[in-house]
């Protein structure tokens, strides 16, 4: 599969390499870009096998925000974890209105499979993240077969739903400031009604609080949420996830972090904790 | 002086605060913006006295690049060092051509005091960094009186010339990929001829390789330079600084880092080393 990848750039960082690739993706029927951080251990062809952590970014982001702002590469180098960082949506598909909003269309794929035309032809980010991207990115190094997933805001929602829908494919889940109950918040209502239509029963298949309540396989799950997050009450609603976890006896660790907001400075403050959390379950 | 500061934003990060301020600056005769990272120890009004590290950014940057991309705050928190991060030039002064080039005018102040009209009215970044900014920023916390300086590329040049011209004001100097001999490279030639005029004798007062050769006071000096830096041969010329240090018996540690380029990924890889280097001389 890797002969389909076109290298865009490569930067040495913390003794490893940050590479960006573009490629045609069958799941979303367009050209996509992703980034991968390969620690030094992954660059040695006789090297040890390494696990992967997928990182899903939030609204308006590309593959670049996390690699530039999170400060994750030092700990990933030390722990020997490959980081795989997709874009947040298809782009340039010439769909009506795709670039009109920051919270719908380009930069706002919500990591689901759209069922409504015209979005359903391209906006299938769930299948891209869960199936296409591993097939393309994991042959780039000696992959151990172990993967976990994390993300921020819309990407925290994405990490939760990808892993809760496919628990056999991931070892652990974490999220920063995730949209926990998208069926019941403005961002989710806008995205789900356009991507999935108005049958709210369908929405439950892409809502972490609904999925977690029905989960049969349990994965280790860590969430960090800033108490000064400007989107906490209206959009993120961690109380819905706590309530579902309580009812389902799902082992959720949610840390309310005093005074932190929704920005990448919050992620940078705790990303090492998340890498160490995943490392426990990736070896 | 701090009543002249207007707070633009404040983000909690690594238990401390990143604050951005704007203010009128007499040295440059316009409104300026700077950022300061205050570790938790600085937020306690009965707190210990803390030293400051000034960070000077490179061409095209604002005060934000370093705070978003360097990953410096964790080590600054642990070491108890305040970071002070100015913009790279005056802005919005309505000078002819000020926004026409990436390497001259806005975003390209070169940390000198211009002598040529119309630039001399505003482009006095040396005086801003060395005098104005400390007067404004250091009263924001219980300042120990100890300061050091660092920077990248044009900002590495800036750190070198500010400290070599004012060795009594700084405890140590470091730089990433500095422009070491601006009198003899295209970036420096363009900036110096416009800001300083065509008398190359005047240029020597703002050229680190010239200043270091004449230095009477010696400061600890660490430089990191990537071997894959795309500007190494044409613009940066570390060999001039090495030659000057050798002749003057100035204790320069220059580390050629194999495979690293000119980007912030290089800075992120070694910024903790630089903070630990300065910490040795700031206590």
XYZ file of C-alpha atoms in Angstrom:
566
model
C 0.000 0.000 0.000
C 2.832 2.405 0.804
C 3.720 2.867 -2.861
C 0.539 4.926 -3.022
C 1.967 7.494 -0.641
C 3.598 10.716 -1.802
C 5.994 12.276 0.691
C 5.315 16.011 1.154
C 7.901 16.864 3.798
C 10.213 15.354 6.387
C 11.622 17.126 9.457
C 13.978 15.639 11.989
C 12.619 16.201 15.502
C 13.649 14.669 18.844
C 15.961 12.260 16.961
C 13.020 10.878 14.932
C 11.235 12.024 11.781
C 7.983 13.885 11.240
C 6.763 12.969 7.774
C 3.727 14.292 5.907
C 2.181 12.244 3.116
C -0.631 12.727 0.631
C -2.484 9.936 -1.093
C -5.759 8.995 -2.765
C -8.112 7.460 -0.192
C -10.836 5.081 -1.366
C -12.963 5.499 1.760
C -13.407 9.219 1.238
C -12.913 9.259 -2.520
C -10.459 12.136 -2.601
C -6.864 13.091 -1.862
C -5.986 13.126 1.838
C -2.979 14.294 3.853
C -1.677 12.769 7.045
C 1.408 13.056 9.255
C 3.371 10.384 11.058
C 6.009 10.783 13.732
C 8.540 7.956 13.624
C 10.807 7.787 16.683
C 14.431 6.886 16.087
C 13.637 3.262 16.970
C 11.286 3.118 13.931
C 13.940 4.343 11.480
C 16.195 1.356 11.964
C 15.120 -1.335 9.505
C 16.172 -4.037 11.956
C 14.438 -2.124 14.731
C 12.087 -3.338 17.404
C 8.381 -3.495 16.642
C 6.511 -0.394 17.806
C 2.900 0.433 18.655
C 0.939 3.373 17.227
C -1.155 6.114 18.778
C -3.694 7.761 16.466
C -4.399 11.425 17.180
C -7.615 13.050 15.932
C -7.704 16.850 15.896
C -10.595 19.222 16.423
C -12.649 21.665 14.375
C -10.688 23.827 11.884
C -7.470 21.826 12.342
C -5.370 19.993 9.782
C -2.782 17.281 10.384
C -0.327 20.043 11.379
C -1.781 21.579 14.561
C -0.920 18.686 16.834
C 2.578 18.173 15.461
C 3.416 21.873 15.809
C 1.742 22.681 19.119
C 1.371 19.655 21.375
C 4.995 18.989 22.299
C 4.241 15.253 22.114
C 7.334 14.062 20.290
C 9.736 13.999 23.214
C 7.631 11.542 25.218
C 6.748 9.551 22.085
C 10.482 9.195 21.398
C 11.227 8.095 24.930
C 8.332 5.619 25.018
C 8.835 4.294 21.470
C 5.328 5.127 20.244
C 4.607 6.056 16.605
C 2.095 8.921 16.254
C -0.304 8.928 13.296
C -2.139 12.208 12.687
C -4.834 12.459 10.001
C -6.556 15.558 8.679
C -9.999 16.385 10.108
C -12.099 15.996 6.926
C -12.018 15.485 3.177
C -11.137 18.717 1.373
C -11.640 20.213 -2.056
C -14.558 17.963 -3.008
C -16.581 20.797 -4.579
C -19.626 20.109 -2.462
C -22.047 23.027 -2.014
C -21.203 24.964 1.147
C -18.268 22.734 2.126
C -16.120 25.748 3.013
C -18.834 28.021 4.439
C -18.641 27.095 8.147
C -15.900 26.390 10.651
C -18.079 23.690 12.249
C -19.356 21.792 9.198
C -17.724 20.502 6.006
C -13.989 21.127 5.511
C -12.163 20.802 8.823
C -15.270 19.328 10.459
C -15.730 15.732 9.336
C -16.788 14.544 12.806
C -15.174 11.124 12.192
C -18.457 9.521 11.093
C -19.737 7.975 7.852
C -22.259 10.373 6.307
C -25.432 8.845 4.897
C -26.929 11.969 3.329
C -26.164 13.228 -0.203
C -24.005 14.938 -1.222
C -21.839 14.325 1.864
C -22.045 10.530 1.815
C -19.776 10.284 -1.232
C -16.778 11.748 0.635
C -17.458 12.342 4.316
C -16.627 8.861 5.605
C -13.892 9.775 8.061
C -14.711 6.855 10.360
C -13.777 4.347 7.683
C -10.745 6.427 6.717
C -9.382 6.532 10.289
C -10.288 2.978 11.304
C -9.475 1.113 8.077
C -7.764 3.087 5.294
C -5.195 4.958 7.331
C -3.864 1.942 9.273
C -3.406 0.052 5.987
C -1.341 2.921 4.607
C 0.576 4.158 7.642
C 1.400 1.034 9.607
C 3.597 -0.528 6.881
C 5.870 2.529 7.203
C 7.529 0.902 10.240
C 7.828 -2.413 12.036
C 4.326 -2.288 13.528
C 3.682 -4.322 16.663
C -0.026 -4.673 15.943
C -0.948 -2.636 19.012
C -2.760 0.666 18.583
C -4.542 3.221 20.733
C -6.385 6.432 19.943
C -6.688 9.954 21.331
C -7.944 13.364 20.259
C -9.148 16.844 21.150
C -12.675 18.294 21.111
C -14.297 17.012 17.854
C -11.272 14.698 17.716
C -11.915 13.540 21.281
C -15.413 12.615 20.138
C -13.773 10.877 17.182
C -11.385 8.892 19.358
C -14.262 7.801 21.588
C -16.585 6.688 18.801
C -13.882 4.969 16.713
C -12.744 2.916 19.701
C -16.203 2.273 21.183
C -17.436 1.027 17.786
C -14.289 -1.047 17.186
C -12.950 -2.058 20.601
C -11.059 -5.013 19.152
C -8.862 -2.620 17.132
C -7.625 -0.413 19.992
C -5.918 -1.022 23.325
C -6.878 2.219 25.075
C -8.691 5.542 24.557
C -7.989 9.044 25.753
C -9.355 12.477 24.987
C -8.905 16.141 25.772
C -12.110 18.199 26.080
C -14.178 15.798 23.913
C -17.658 16.503 22.550
C -19.196 13.813 24.754
C -22.834 13.896 23.701
C -23.037 15.395 20.199
C -26.730 14.499 19.793
C -27.480 17.070 22.468
C -25.239 20.040 21.587
C -25.258 22.692 18.836
C -22.088 21.504 17.069
C -23.366 17.928 16.993
C -26.902 18.847 16.003
C -25.669 20.817 13.006
C -23.217 18.146 11.863
C -25.397 15.106 12.499
C -28.535 16.559 10.889
C -26.583 17.379 7.727
C -24.391 14.255 7.570
C -26.918 11.724 8.948
C -30.366 13.219 8.374
C -33.094 13.892 10.880
C -33.693 10.393 12.263
C -32.162 10.834 15.688
C -32.035 7.063 16.205
C -29.243 7.038 13.623
C -27.347 9.657 15.580
C -26.947 7.295 18.548
C -24.519 5.159 16.543
C -22.090 8.120 16.507
C -22.586 9.514 20.008
C -20.028 8.459 22.625
C -22.447 8.710 25.542
C -24.880 6.403 23.756
C -22.186 3.957 22.611
C -20.482 3.776 25.977
C -23.765 2.916 27.662
C -24.103 -0.145 25.422
C -20.444 -1.219 25.328
C -19.752 -4.878 25.936
C -15.949 -4.662 25.611
C -14.333 -2.189 27.983
C -11.118 -0.299 27.197
C -9.003 1.831 29.541
C -10.315 5.386 29.100
C -8.728 8.665 30.270
C -10.288 12.097 29.717
C -8.853 15.506 30.658
C -11.229 18.466 30.735
C -10.321 22.057 31.612
C -12.616 23.777 34.091
C -12.209 27.153 32.308
C -13.053 25.680 28.893
C -15.306 28.149 27.113
C -17.239 25.301 25.435
C -17.697 23.109 28.499
C -21.377 23.615 29.299
C -22.847 24.256 25.847
C -20.913 21.856 23.632
C -18.832 19.282 25.513
C -21.160 17.943 28.248
C -18.876 15.473 30.035
C -21.667 14.864 32.561
C -23.489 12.791 29.906
C -20.480 10.508 29.529
C -20.016 10.231 33.279
C -23.652 9.310 33.680
C -23.427 6.649 30.953
C -20.203 5.236 32.421
C -21.771 5.094 35.848
C -24.834 3.215 34.614
C -22.755 0.807 32.511
C -20.029 0.374 35.127
C -17.490 1.469 32.471
C -14.103 2.352 34.017
C -13.776 6.016 33.005
C -11.138 8.310 34.521
C -12.194 11.911 33.918
C -9.909 14.599 35.340
C -11.298 18.115 35.692
C -8.213 20.307 35.396
C -8.663 23.578 37.231
C -8.258 26.780 35.226
C -7.379 25.262 31.828
C -9.171 26.375 28.664
C -9.915 24.712 25.293
C -6.620 25.653 23.613
C -3.570 23.650 22.598
C -1.838 25.002 25.709
C -4.093 22.628 27.666
C -3.099 19.694 25.465
C 0.588 20.607 25.761
C 0.265 20.605 29.554
C -0.982 17.007 29.793
C -0.036 15.188 26.575
C 2.824 13.415 28.318
C 0.375 11.996 30.858
C -1.704 10.636 27.983
C 1.287 9.065 26.257
C 2.331 7.374 29.492
C -1.272 6.200 30.004
C -1.385 4.595 26.551
C 2.120 3.161 26.909
C 0.876 0.987 29.787
C -1.568 -0.742 27.424
C 0.495 -0.780 24.246
C 3.285 -3.127 25.344
C 5.257 51.055 34.457
C 2.904 48.052 34.377
C -0.198 50.274 34.418
C 0.702 51.006 30.801
C 0.145 47.371 29.836
C -3.108 46.114 28.327
C -3.722 42.390 28.767
C -4.738 40.754 25.472
C -5.080 37.135 26.576
C -4.163 34.714 29.331
C -3.912 30.922 28.999
C -3.072 28.509 31.760
C -0.286 26.183 30.641
C 1.916 23.781 32.630
C 0.430 25.189 35.864
C 1.604 28.715 34.978
C 0.178 31.489 32.813
C 0.979 32.645 29.292
C -0.039 36.277 29.058
C 0.046 38.578 26.028
C 0.188 42.330 26.488
C 0.126 45.344 24.214
C 1.473 48.758 25.101
C 2.892 51.977 23.677
C 6.679 51.758 23.488
C 8.713 54.933 23.542
C 11.831 53.342 22.035
C 10.023 52.348 18.847
C 7.338 55.021 18.956
C 4.411 52.674 18.282
C 2.221 50.032 19.866
C 3.996 46.753 20.576
C 2.879 43.285 21.673
C 4.806 40.859 23.838
C 4.161 37.600 25.669
C 5.348 36.445 29.057
C 5.222 32.963 30.556
C 4.910 33.083 34.332
C 5.527 29.729 36.047
C 3.316 28.885 39.018
C 6.058 30.139 41.357
C 5.659 33.641 39.828
C 1.905 33.774 40.437
C 2.228 33.635 44.195
C 2.568 37.196 45.448
C 4.727 35.995 48.340
C 6.683 33.826 45.899
C 10.373 33.378 45.494
C 12.264 35.756 43.243
C 12.693 34.397 39.719
C 15.088 35.075 36.829
C 14.024 35.824 33.238
C 15.021 34.429 29.875
C 14.358 36.696 26.887
C 13.530 34.885 23.634
C 13.984 36.652 20.281
C 12.227 35.087 17.291
C 13.236 34.977 13.654
C 12.071 36.483 10.359
C 8.274 36.562 9.821
C 7.518 35.577 13.426
C 5.441 37.371 16.048
C 5.506 36.852 19.802
C 3.323 33.749 19.289
C 5.520 31.313 17.344
C 7.777 30.404 20.217
C 4.986 30.036 22.769
C 2.973 27.801 20.462
C 5.716 25.676 18.928
C 8.781 25.406 21.138
C 7.434 23.287 23.989
C 9.544 25.379 26.393
C 7.026 25.870 29.187
C 7.416 22.513 30.900
C 11.121 23.007 31.563
C 10.626 26.708 32.384
C 8.053 25.632 35.005
C 10.346 23.037 36.472
C 13.324 25.390 36.563
C 11.396 28.466 37.731
C 12.403 30.691 34.814
C 10.114 33.441 33.461
C 10.115 33.649 29.641
C 9.706 37.053 27.973
C 8.923 36.964 24.255
C 8.774 40.191 22.212
C 7.551 40.667 18.657
C 10.190 40.830 15.917
C 9.670 44.427 14.742
C 7.482 47.505 14.986
C 4.285 47.094 12.964
C 1.735 49.335 11.334
C 3.975 52.400 11.153
C 2.908 53.341 7.617
C 6.459 53.408 6.320
C 6.867 52.936 2.572
C 7.447 49.261 1.773
C 7.288 48.104 5.395
C 5.122 45.099 4.456
C 6.632 44.296 1.067
C 9.318 41.745 2.069
C 9.530 38.835 4.473
C 13.142 39.785 5.276
C 12.887 43.551 5.766
C 10.452 45.817 7.645
C 7.545 44.191 9.497
C 8.660 40.919 11.084
C 12.289 41.740 10.316
C 13.553 44.380 12.746
C 16.955 42.706 13.157
C 17.169 43.885 16.805
C 19.245 46.954 15.908
C 18.715 50.724 16.120
C 18.164 52.056 12.602
C 19.951 55.270 11.694
C 18.422 55.857 8.259
C 15.132 57.676 7.595
C 12.352 56.731 7.587
C 13.255 53.597 9.604
C 15.116 55.364 12.386
C 11.908 56.770 13.874
C 10.553 53.302 14.738
C 13.036 50.526 14.010
C 14.952 50.625 17.295
C 14.387 47.068 18.437
C 17.713 46.943 20.286
C 16.601 49.641 22.693
C 13.156 48.084 22.962
C 14.536 44.652 23.909
C 17.383 45.812 26.123
C 15.714 48.734 27.930
C 11.964 49.242 27.373
C 10.804 45.658 27.642
C 12.619 44.845 30.905
C 11.133 47.975 32.504
C 7.650 46.836 31.529
C 7.810 43.071 31.940
C 10.004 42.512 34.967
C 7.652 44.258 37.440
C 5.023 41.627 36.525
C 6.684 39.199 38.969
C 9.169 39.095 41.808
C 12.219 39.519 39.558
C 15.550 38.297 40.885
C 17.556 40.740 38.776
C 19.132 37.907 36.773
C 18.418 37.663 33.050
C 19.690 35.741 30.056
C 18.835 35.825 26.364
C 18.271 33.383 23.515
C 16.774 33.333 20.034
C 16.453 31.702 16.633
C 17.939 32.762 13.276
C 17.474 36.565 13.078
C 16.590 36.265 16.781
C 19.773 34.312 17.433
C 21.653 37.221 15.869
C 19.581 39.499 18.114
C 20.413 37.553 21.269
C 24.108 37.652 20.395
C 24.287 41.367 19.640
C 22.102 42.452 22.580
C 24.255 40.496 25.032
C 27.629 41.252 23.416
C 26.822 44.981 23.424
C 25.462 44.880 26.998
C 27.281 42.044 28.781
C 26.570 43.550 32.206
C 22.819 43.064 31.655
C 22.835 39.325 30.877
C 24.160 36.201 32.593
C 24.368 33.903 29.558
C 23.601 33.730 25.830
C 22.291 30.965 23.615
C 21.053 30.721 20.053
C 19.559 28.316 17.541
C 20.780 28.704 13.963
C 21.789 32.355 14.384
C 22.754 34.715 11.581
C 26.354 34.902 12.779
C 27.893 37.361 10.366
C 25.102 39.534 8.901
C 27.556 41.952 7.248
C 28.499 39.111 4.923
C 25.186 37.473 3.993
C 22.209 38.476 1.795
C 19.685 38.863 4.647
C 22.083 41.053 6.598
C 23.212 43.073 3.595
C 19.646 43.983 2.703
C 18.652 44.873 6.262
C 21.824 46.705 7.246
C 22.066 48.791 4.082
C 18.470 49.968 4.527
C 18.479 50.409 8.299
C 22.085 51.598 8.735
C 23.157 53.006 5.376
C 26.113 52.075 3.234
C 28.987 52.783 5.628
C 30.028 49.240 6.426
C 32.004 50.425 9.433
C 28.658 51.120 11.118
C 27.520 47.570 10.375
C 30.240 46.130 12.609
C 28.473 47.462 15.681
C 25.571 45.085 14.937
C 27.448 41.999 13.720
C 28.014 39.245 16.281
C 31.229 38.018 14.688
C 32.683 41.536 14.855
C 31.430 42.211 18.401
C 32.606 38.876 19.766
C 36.095 39.492 18.426
C 36.321 42.704 20.476
C 34.502 41.522 23.612
C 36.167 42.308 26.919
C 33.499 40.700 29.144
C 32.849 37.035 28.388
C 29.487 35.330 28.925
C 28.681 31.614 28.730
C 27.554 31.031 25.128
C 25.790 27.972 23.670
C 24.792 27.658 19.993
C 22.921 24.792 18.322
C 23.065 24.568 14.529
C 21.374 21.927 12.366
C 23.553 20.336 9.710
C 20.593 20.070 7.276
C 19.653 23.728 7.720
C 18.756 25.101 4.297
C 20.228 28.529 5.190
C 23.465 27.308 6.750
C 26.004 28.191 4.055
C 24.442 31.256 2.476
C 22.962 33.119 5.438
C 24.060 31.784 8.831
C 27.844 31.342 8.531
C 28.724 29.965 11.970
C 32.326 29.582 10.804
C 32.748 33.367 11.116
C 31.712 33.244 14.761
C 33.924 30.239 15.441
C 36.850 32.033 13.872
C 36.225 35.175 15.933
C 35.834 33.150 19.139
C 39.032 31.292 18.431
C 41.012 34.489 17.871
C 39.509 36.185 20.942
C 39.695 33.072 23.134
C 35.964 33.473 23.773
C 34.408 30.314 25.331
C 31.857 29.360 22.646
C 30.139 25.964 22.621
C 28.719 25.374 19.131
C 26.970 22.049 18.586
C 26.403 20.920 14.997
C 23.279 18.763 15.256
C 23.192 16.144 12.515
C 20.175 16.132 10.218
C 18.201 18.988 11.771
C 16.783 21.805 9.618
C 15.881 25.464 10.274
C 12.343 24.819 11.560
C 10.757 25.044 14.989
C 11.015 21.254 15.179
C 14.745 21.821 15.687
C 14.103 24.316 18.472
C 11.599 21.969 20.126
C 14.197 19.196 20.099
C 16.803 21.140 22.101
C 15.037 23.967 23.953
C 15.193 22.031 27.213
C 18.970 21.846 26.872
C 19.078 25.622 26.469
C 16.859 26.230 29.493
C 19.062 23.972 31.628
C 22.154 25.764 30.265
C 20.788 29.182 31.271
C 19.508 27.868 34.629
C 23.099 27.158 35.637
C 23.942 30.868 35.318
C 20.657 32.403 36.506
C 20.729 31.273 40.139
